[in-house]
Tab-separated table of C-alpha atoms in Angstrom:
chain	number	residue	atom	x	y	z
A	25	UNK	CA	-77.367	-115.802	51.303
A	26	UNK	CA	-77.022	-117.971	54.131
A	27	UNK	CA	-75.015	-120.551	52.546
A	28	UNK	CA	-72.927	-118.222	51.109
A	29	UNK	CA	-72.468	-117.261	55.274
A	30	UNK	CA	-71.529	-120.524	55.819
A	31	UNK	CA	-69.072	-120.933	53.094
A	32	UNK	CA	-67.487	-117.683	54.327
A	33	UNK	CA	-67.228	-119.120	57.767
A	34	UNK	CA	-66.348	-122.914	57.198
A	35	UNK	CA	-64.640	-122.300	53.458
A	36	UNK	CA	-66.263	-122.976	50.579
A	37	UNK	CA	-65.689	-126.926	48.951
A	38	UNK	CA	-65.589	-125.483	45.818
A	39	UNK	CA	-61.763	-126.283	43.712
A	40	UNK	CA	-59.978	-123.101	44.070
A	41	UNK	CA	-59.147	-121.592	41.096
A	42	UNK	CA	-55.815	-119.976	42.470
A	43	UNK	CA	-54.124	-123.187	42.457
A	44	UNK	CA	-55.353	-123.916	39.068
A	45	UNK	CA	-53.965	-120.798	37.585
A	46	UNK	CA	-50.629	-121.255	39.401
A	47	UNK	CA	-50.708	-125.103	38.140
A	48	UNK	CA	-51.324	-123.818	34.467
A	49	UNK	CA	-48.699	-120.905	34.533
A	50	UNK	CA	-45.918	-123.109	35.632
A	51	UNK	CA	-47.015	-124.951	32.910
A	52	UNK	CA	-47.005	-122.886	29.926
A	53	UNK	CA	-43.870	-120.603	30.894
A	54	UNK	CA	-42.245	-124.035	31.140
A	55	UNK	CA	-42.975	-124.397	27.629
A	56	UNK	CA	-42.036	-120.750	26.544
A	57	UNK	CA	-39.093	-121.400	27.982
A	58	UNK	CA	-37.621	-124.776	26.915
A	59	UNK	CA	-36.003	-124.844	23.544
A	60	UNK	CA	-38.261	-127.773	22.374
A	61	UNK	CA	-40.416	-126.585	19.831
A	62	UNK	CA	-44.139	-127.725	20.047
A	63	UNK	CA	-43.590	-129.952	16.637
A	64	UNK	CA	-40.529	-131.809	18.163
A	65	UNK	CA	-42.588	-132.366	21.618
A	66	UNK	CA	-45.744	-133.347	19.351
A	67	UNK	CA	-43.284	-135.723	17.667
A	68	UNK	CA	-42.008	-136.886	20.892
A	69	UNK	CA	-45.051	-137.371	22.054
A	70	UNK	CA	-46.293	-139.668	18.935
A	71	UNK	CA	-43.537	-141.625	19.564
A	72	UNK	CA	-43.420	-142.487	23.554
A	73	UNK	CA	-47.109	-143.210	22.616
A	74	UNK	CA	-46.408	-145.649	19.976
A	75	UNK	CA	-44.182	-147.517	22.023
A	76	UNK	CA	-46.409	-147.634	25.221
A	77	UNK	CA	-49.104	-148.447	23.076
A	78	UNK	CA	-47.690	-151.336	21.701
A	79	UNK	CA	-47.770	-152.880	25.116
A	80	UNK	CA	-50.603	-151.346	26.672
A	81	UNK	CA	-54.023	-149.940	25.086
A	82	UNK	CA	-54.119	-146.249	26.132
A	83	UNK	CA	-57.036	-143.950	26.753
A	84	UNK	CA	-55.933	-141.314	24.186
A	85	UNK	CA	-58.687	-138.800	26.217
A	86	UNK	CA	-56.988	-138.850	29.758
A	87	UNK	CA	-53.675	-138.045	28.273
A	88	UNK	CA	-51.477	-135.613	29.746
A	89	UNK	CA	-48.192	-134.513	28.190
A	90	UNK	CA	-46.626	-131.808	29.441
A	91	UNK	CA	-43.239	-130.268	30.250
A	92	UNK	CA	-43.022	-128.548	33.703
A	93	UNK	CA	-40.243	-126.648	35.290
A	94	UNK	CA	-39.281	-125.070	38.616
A	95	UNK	CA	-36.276	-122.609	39.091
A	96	UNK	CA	-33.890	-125.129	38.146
A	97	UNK	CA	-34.810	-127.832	36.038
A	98	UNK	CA	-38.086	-128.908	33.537
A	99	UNK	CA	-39.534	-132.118	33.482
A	100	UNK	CA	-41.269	-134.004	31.007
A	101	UNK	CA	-44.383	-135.245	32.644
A	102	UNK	CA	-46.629	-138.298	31.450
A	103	UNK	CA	-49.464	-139.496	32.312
A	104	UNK	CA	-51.032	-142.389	30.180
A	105	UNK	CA	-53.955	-143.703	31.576
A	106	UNK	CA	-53.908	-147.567	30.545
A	107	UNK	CA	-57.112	-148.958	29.665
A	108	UNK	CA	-55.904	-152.553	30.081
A	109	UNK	CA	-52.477	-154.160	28.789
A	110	UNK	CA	-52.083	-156.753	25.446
A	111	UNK	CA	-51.486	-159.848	26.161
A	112	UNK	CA	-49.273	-160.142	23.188
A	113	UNK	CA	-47.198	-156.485	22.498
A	114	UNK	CA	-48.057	-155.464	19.264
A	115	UNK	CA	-45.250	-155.484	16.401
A	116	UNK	CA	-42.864	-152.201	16.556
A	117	UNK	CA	-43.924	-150.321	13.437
A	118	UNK	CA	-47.376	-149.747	14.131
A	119	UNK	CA	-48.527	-146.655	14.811
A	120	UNK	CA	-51.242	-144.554	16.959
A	121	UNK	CA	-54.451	-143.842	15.071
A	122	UNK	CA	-55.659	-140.465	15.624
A	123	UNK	CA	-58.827	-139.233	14.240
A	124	UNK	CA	-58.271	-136.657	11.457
A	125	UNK	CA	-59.934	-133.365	9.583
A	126	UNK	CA	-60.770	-132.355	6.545
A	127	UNK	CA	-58.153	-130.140	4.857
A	128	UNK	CA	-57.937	-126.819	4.775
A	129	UNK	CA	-55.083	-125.273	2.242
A	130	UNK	CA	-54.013	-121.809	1.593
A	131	UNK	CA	-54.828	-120.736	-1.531
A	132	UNK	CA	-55.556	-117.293	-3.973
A	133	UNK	CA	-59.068	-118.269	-4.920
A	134	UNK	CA	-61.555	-115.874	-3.765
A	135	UNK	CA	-64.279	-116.636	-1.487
A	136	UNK	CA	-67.934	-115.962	-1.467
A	137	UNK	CA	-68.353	-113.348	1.441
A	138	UNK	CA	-71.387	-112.115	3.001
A	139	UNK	CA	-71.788	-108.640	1.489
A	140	UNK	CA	-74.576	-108.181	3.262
A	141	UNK	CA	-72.967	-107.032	6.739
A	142	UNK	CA	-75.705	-105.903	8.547
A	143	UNK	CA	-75.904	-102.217	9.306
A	144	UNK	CA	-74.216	-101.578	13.123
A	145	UNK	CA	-76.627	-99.230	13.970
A	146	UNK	CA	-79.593	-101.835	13.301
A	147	UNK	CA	-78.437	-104.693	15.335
A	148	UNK	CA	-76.889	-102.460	17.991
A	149	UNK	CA	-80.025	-100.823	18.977
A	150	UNK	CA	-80.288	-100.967	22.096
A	151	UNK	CA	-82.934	-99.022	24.966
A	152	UNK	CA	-80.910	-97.205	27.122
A	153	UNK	CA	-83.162	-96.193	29.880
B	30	UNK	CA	-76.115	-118.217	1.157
B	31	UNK	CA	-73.422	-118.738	3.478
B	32	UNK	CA	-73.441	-116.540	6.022
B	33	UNK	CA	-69.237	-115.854	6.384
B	34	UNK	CA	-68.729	-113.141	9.606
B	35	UNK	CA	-64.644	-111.490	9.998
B	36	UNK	CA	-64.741	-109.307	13.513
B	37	UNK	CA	-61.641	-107.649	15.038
B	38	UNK	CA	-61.985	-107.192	18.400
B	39	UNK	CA	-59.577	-104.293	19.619
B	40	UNK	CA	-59.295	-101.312	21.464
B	41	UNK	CA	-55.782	-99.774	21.351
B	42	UNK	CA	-55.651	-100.034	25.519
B	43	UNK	CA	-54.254	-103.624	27.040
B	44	UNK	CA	-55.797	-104.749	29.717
B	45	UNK	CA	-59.120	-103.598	28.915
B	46	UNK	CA	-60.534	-107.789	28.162
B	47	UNK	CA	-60.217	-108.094	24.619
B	48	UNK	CA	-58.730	-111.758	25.058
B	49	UNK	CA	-61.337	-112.395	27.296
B	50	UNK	CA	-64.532	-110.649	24.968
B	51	UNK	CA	-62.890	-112.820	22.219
B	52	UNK	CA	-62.504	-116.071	24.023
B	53	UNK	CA	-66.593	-115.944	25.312
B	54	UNK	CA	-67.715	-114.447	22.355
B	55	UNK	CA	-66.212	-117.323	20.345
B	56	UNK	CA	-68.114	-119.565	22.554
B	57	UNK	CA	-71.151	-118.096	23.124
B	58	UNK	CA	-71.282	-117.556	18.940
B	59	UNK	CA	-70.232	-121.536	18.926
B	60	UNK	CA	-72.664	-122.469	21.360
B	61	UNK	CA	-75.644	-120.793	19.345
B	62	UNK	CA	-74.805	-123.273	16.209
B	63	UNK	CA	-72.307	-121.114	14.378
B	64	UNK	CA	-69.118	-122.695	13.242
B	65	UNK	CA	-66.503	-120.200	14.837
B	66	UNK	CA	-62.755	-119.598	14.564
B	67	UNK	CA	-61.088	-117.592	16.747
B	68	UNK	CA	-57.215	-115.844	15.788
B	69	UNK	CA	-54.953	-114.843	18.404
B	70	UNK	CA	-52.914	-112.167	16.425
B	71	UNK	CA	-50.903	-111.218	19.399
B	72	UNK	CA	-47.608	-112.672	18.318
B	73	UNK	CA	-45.194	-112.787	20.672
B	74	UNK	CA	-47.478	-112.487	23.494
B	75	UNK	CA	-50.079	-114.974	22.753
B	76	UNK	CA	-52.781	-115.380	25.508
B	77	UNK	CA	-56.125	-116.238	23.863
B	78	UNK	CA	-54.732	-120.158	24.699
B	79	UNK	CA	-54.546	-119.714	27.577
B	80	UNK	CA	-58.095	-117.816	28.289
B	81	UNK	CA	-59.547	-120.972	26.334
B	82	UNK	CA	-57.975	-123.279	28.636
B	83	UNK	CA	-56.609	-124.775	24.708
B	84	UNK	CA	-52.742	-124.270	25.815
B	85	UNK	CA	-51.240	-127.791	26.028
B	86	UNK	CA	-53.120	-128.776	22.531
B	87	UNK	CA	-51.214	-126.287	20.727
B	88	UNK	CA	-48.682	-127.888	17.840
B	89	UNK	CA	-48.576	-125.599	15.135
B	90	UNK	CA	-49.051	-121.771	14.746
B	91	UNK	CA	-50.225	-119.575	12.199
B	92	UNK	CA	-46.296	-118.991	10.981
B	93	UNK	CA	-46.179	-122.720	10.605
B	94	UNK	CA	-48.790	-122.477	7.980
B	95	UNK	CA	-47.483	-119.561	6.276
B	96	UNK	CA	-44.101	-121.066	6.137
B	97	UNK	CA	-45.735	-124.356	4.232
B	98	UNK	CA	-44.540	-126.868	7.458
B	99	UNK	CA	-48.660	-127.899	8.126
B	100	UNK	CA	-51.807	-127.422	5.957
B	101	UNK	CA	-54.212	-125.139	7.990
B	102	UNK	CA	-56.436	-127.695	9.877
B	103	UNK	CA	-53.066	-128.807	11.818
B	104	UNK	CA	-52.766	-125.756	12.913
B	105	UNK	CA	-56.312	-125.519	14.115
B	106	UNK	CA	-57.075	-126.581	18.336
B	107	UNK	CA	-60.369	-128.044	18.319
B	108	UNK	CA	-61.832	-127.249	20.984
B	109	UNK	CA	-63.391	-130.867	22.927
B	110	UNK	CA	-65.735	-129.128	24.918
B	111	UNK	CA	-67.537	-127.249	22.153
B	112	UNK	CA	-66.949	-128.456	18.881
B	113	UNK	CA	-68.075	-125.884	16.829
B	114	UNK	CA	-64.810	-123.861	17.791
B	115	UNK	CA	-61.367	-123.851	16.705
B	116	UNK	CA	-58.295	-121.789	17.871
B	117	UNK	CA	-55.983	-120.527	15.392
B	118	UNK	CA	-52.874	-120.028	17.942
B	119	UNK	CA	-49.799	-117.366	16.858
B	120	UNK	CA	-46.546	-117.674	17.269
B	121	UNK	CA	-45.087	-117.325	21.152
B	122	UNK	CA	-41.078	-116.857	20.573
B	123	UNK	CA	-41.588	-114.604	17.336
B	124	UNK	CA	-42.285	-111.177	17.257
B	125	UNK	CA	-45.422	-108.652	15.752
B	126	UNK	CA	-43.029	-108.355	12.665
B	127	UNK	CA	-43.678	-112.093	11.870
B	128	UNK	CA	-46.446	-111.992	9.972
B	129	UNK	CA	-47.417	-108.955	7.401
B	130	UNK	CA	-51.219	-108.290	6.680
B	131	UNK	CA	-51.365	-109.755	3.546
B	132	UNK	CA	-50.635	-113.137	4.750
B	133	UNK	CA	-53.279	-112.427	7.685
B	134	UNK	CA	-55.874	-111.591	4.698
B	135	UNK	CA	-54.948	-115.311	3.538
B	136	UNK	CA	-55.548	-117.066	6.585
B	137	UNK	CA	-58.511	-115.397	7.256
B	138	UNK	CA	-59.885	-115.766	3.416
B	139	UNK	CA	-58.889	-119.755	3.580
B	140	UNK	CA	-60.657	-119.999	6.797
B	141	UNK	CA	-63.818	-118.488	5.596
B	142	UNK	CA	-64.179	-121.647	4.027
B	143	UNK	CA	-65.010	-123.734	7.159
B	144	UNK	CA	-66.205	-121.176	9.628
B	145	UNK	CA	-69.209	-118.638	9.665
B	146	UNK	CA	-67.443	-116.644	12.205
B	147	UNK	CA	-63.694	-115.715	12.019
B	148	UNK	CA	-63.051	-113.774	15.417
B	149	UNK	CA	-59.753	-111.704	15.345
B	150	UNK	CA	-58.240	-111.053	18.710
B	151	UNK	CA	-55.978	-107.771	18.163
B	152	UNK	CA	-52.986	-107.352	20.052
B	153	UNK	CA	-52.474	-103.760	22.207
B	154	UNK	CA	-51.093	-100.704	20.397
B	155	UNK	CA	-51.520	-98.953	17.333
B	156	UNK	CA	-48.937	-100.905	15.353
B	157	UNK	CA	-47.900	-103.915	12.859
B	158	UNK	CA	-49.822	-106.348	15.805
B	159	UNK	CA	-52.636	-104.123	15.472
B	160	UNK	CA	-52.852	-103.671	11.459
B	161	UNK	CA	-52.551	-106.949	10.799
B	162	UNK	CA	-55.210	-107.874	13.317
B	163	UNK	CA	-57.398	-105.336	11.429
B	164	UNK	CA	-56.159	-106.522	8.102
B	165	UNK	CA	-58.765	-108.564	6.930
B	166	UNK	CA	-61.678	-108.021	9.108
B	167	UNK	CA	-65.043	-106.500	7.790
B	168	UNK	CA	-66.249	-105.360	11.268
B	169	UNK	CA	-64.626	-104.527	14.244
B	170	UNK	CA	-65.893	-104.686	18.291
B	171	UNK	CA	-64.465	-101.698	19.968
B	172	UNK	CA	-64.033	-103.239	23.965
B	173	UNK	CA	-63.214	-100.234	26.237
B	174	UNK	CA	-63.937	-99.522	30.060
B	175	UNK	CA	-64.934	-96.758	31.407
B	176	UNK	CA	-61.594	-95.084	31.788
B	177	UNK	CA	-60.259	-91.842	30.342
B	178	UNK	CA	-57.449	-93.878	29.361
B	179	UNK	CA	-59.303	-96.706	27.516
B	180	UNK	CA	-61.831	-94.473	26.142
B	181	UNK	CA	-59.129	-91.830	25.335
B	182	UNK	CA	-57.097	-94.974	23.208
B	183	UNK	CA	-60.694	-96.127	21.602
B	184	UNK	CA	-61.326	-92.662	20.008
B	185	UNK	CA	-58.124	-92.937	18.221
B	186	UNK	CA	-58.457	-97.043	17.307
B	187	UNK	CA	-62.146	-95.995	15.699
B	188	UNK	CA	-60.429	-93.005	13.871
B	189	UNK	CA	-57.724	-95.780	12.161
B	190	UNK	CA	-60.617	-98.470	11.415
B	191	UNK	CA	-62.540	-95.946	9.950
B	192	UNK	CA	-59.318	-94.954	7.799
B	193	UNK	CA	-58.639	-98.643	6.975
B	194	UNK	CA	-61.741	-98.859	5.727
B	195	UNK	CA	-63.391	-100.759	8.576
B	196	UNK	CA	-66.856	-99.155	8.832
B	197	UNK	CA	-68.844	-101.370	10.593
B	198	UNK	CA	-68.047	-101.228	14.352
B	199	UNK	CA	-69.531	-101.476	17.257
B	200	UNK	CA	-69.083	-101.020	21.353
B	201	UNK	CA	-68.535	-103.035	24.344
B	202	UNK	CA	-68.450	-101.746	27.188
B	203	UNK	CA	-66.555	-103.835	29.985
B	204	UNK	CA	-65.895	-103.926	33.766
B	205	UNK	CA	-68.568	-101.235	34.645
B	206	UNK	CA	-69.317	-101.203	38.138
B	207	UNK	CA	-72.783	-100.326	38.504
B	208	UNK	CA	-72.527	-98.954	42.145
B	209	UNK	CA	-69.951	-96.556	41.093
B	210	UNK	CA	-71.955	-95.183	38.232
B	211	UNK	CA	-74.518	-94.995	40.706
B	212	UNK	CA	-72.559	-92.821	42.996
B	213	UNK	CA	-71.254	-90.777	40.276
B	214	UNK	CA	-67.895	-91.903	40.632
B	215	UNK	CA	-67.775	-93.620	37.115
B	216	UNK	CA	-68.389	-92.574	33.847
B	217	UNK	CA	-72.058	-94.524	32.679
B	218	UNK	CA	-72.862	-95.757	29.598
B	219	UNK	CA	-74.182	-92.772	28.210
B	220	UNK	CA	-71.214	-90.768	29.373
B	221	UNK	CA	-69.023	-93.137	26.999
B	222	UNK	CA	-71.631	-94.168	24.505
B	223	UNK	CA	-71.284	-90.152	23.970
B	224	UNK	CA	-67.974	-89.996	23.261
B	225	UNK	CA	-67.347	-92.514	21.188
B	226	UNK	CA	-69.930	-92.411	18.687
B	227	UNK	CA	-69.662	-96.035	17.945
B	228	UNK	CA	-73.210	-98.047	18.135
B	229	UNK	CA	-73.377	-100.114	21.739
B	230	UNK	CA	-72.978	-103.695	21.450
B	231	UNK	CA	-73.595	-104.319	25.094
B	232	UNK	CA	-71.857	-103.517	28.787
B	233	UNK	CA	-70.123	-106.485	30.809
B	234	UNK	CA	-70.260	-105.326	34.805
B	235	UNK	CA	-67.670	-105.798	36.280
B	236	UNK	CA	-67.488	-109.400	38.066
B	237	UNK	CA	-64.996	-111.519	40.134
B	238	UNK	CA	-66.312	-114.980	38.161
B	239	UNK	CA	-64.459	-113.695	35.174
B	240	UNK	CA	-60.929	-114.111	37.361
B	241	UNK	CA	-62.511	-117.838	37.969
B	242	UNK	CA	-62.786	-118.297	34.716
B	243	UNK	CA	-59.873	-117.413	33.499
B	244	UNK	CA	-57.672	-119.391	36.202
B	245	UNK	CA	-59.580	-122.170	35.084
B	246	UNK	CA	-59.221	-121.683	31.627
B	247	UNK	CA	-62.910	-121.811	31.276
B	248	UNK	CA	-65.032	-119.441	29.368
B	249	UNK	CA	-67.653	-118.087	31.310
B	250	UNK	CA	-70.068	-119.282	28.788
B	251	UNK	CA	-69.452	-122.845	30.100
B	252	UNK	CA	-70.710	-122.223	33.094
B	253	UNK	CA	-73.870	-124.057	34.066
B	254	UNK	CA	-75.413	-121.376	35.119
B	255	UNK	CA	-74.677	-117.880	33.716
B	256	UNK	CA	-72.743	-115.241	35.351
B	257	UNK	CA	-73.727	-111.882	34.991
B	258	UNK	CA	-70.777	-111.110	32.747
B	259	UNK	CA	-71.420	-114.556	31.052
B	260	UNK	CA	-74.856	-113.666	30.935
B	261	UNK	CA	-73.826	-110.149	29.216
B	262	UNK	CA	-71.614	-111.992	27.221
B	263	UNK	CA	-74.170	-113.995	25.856
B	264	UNK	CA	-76.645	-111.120	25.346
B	265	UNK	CA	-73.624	-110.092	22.719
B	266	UNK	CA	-73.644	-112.914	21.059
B	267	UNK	CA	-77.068	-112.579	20.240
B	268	UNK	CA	-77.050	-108.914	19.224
B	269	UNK	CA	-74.397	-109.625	16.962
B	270	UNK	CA	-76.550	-112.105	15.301
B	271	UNK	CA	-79.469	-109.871	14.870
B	272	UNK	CA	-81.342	-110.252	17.623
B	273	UNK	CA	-82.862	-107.718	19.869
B	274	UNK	CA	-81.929	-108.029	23.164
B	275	UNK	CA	-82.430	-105.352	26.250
B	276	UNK	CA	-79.401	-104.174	27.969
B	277	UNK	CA	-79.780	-106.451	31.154
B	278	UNK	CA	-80.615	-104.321	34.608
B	279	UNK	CA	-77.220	-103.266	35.833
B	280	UNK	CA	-79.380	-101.060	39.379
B	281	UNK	CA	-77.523	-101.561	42.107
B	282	UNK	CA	-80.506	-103.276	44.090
B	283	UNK	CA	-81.639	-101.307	47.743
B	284	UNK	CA	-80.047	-103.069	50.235
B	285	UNK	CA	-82.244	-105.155	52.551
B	286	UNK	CA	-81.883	-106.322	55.995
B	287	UNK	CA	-80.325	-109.547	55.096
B	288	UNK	CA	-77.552	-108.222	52.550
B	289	UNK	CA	-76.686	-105.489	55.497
B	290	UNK	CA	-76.082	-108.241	57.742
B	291	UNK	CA	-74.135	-109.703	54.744
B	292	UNK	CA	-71.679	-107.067	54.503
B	293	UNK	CA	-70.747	-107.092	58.281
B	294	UNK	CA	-69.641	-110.561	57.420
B	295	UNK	CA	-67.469	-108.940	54.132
């Protein structure tokens, strides 16, 4: 109660969210917007990676790839955090190792289902009053 | 056995939080243990990305699979922070008409596979969005507020489930503001619960952390410590697992001296 007094008086430290939100909508209608579809950016991104990482290692977890736009143009923006550089680049044709999943195809087989979906009424009991 | 879930969430009104139900929901379930998927079937107006804060790992869509161009695990965003879920993202610059509901009943069937829980956010409306959503689910989470509008738009949602063979539903009731209830100036549980028919799920108050959250593109659920609509949230989760929870106590609470002297500060 009283801190939440002194937030309201001084401001709270807290990140504000509105900026966030702004940050992330610029973001994405900058994407809905360009004509690059998200497999030719994903490609582009693969490949600007494989490049950088020949001469630098990368941390793949800090990276941001992202296209941003204001009214009049969009911008590709990068940011590759470099863990440290290679003393000797690496050759040109190898690529980025990215950890993979299992598969998962479409197919017509049928799957085993749980026929026993609980009744709603049972698990939806709840006291009212 | 495996224990395979496929929930709708919908409610024929926009605006009424189904993105947001679905995007907690999927990580409170995820959080408990439960390998979860979540599908945005709003194509053309995708959102459930965004809510999940997932929207720059997006590559492939659920038309990419469809069309052959990536198996289905490309398509699916991991999500880093909890990995037991996994976004299934539609299609932003294609419309509703995209995608027909048998090839929704494939996705969902080949997903099955993987995930105990197969969430399926619906799109607004009454039409192709909506009966695809509603294609292949086996239960269905009705989210309404309590508006004529939204309640008026639930009645007739139930009455096509029910139609489509969808029996198993259930209600969530969202945004209630306990002090208006209070004062008679909003409809209560009860007055909706009556209604609608539909067994209660649970009731989400109304609460400003869920605008937080969604700025931040972090499910309440994340939050360190609960919210009262995370908290509520949560309390879903369970239910929908079986549990027995109590509705959590929504009183307004009589004001004291100190939360007087709070408002003057308001």
């Amino acid at each position: 109660m009283i801190s939440d007094f002194f937030e309201r008086l001084f401001g709270s430290r807290e990140p504000v969210s509105r900026n966030t939100a702004k940050q992330r909508l610029r973001f994405v209608l900058a994407h809905d917007r360009s004509d690059i579809s998200p497999q030719n950016l994903e490609k582009l991104r693969q490949e600007i990676l494989e490049v950088v990482s020949r001469y630098v290692e990368l941390d793949l977890d800090g990276l941001e790839f992202s296209l941003e736009s204001d009214q009049r143009m969009t911008a590709l923006i990068a940011n590759l955090p470099i863990r440290r550089a290679r003393s000797t680049p690496l050759a040109a044709d190898s690529p980025v190792v990215e950890a993979t999943d299992a598969k998962i195809e479409l197919g017509n087989e049928p799957v085993d289902l749980d026929n026993t979906v609980e009744e709603a009424s049972e698990t939806a009991d709840i006291p009212l009053d | 056995m495996a224990m395979n879930r496929i929930i709708v969430i919908t409610s024929g009104k926009g605006g009424v939080g189904k993105t947001t139900c679905t995007a907690n929901l999927g990580m409170a379930l995820a959080k408990s243990g439960k390998r979860v998927v979540v599908i945005d079937a709003d194509f053309g107006l995708r959102n459930l990305d965004l809510l999940l804060g997932l929207e720059n790992r997006i590559v492939y869509t659920a038309l990419d699979v469809l069309a052959g161009e990536c198996r289905l695990d490309q398509a699916l965003v991991k999500d880093k922070r909890q990995p037991n879920l996994a976004l299934l993202p539609a299609a932003q610059n294609r419309s509703k008409e995209s995608i027909t509901p048998d090839q929704m009943k494939k996705l969902v069937r080949a997903l099955t596979k993987a995930y105990n829980f197969v969430l399926i956010d619906s799109p607004a409306g009454i039409e192709m969005g909506f009966r695809n959503a509603i294609a292949a689910a086996r239960e269905a989470i009705i989210v309404t507020t309590p508006e004529i509008s939204a309640v008026r738009d639930a009645v007739r949602v139930i009455g096509l489930l029910e139609a489509n063979d969808v029996k198993a539903m259930r209600l969530v009731i969202n945004r209630l503001k306990p002090a208006m209830v209070e004062a008679q100036q909003m409809m209560s549980v009860k007055d909706v619960q009556d209604i609608l028919a539909v067994p209660l799920l649970g009731v989400i108050p109304d609460d400003e952390q869920v605008v937080v959250s969604t700025n931040n593109g972090e499910p309440l659920i994340l939050d360190k410590e609960l919210s009262q609509a995370g908290t509520a949230v949560s309390n879903i989760a369970r239910r929908l697992q079986g549990e027995k929870v109590p509705l959590m106590d929504l009183s307004v609470p009589k004001d004291s001296f100190f939360t007087k002297l709070r408002r003057l500060f308001d």
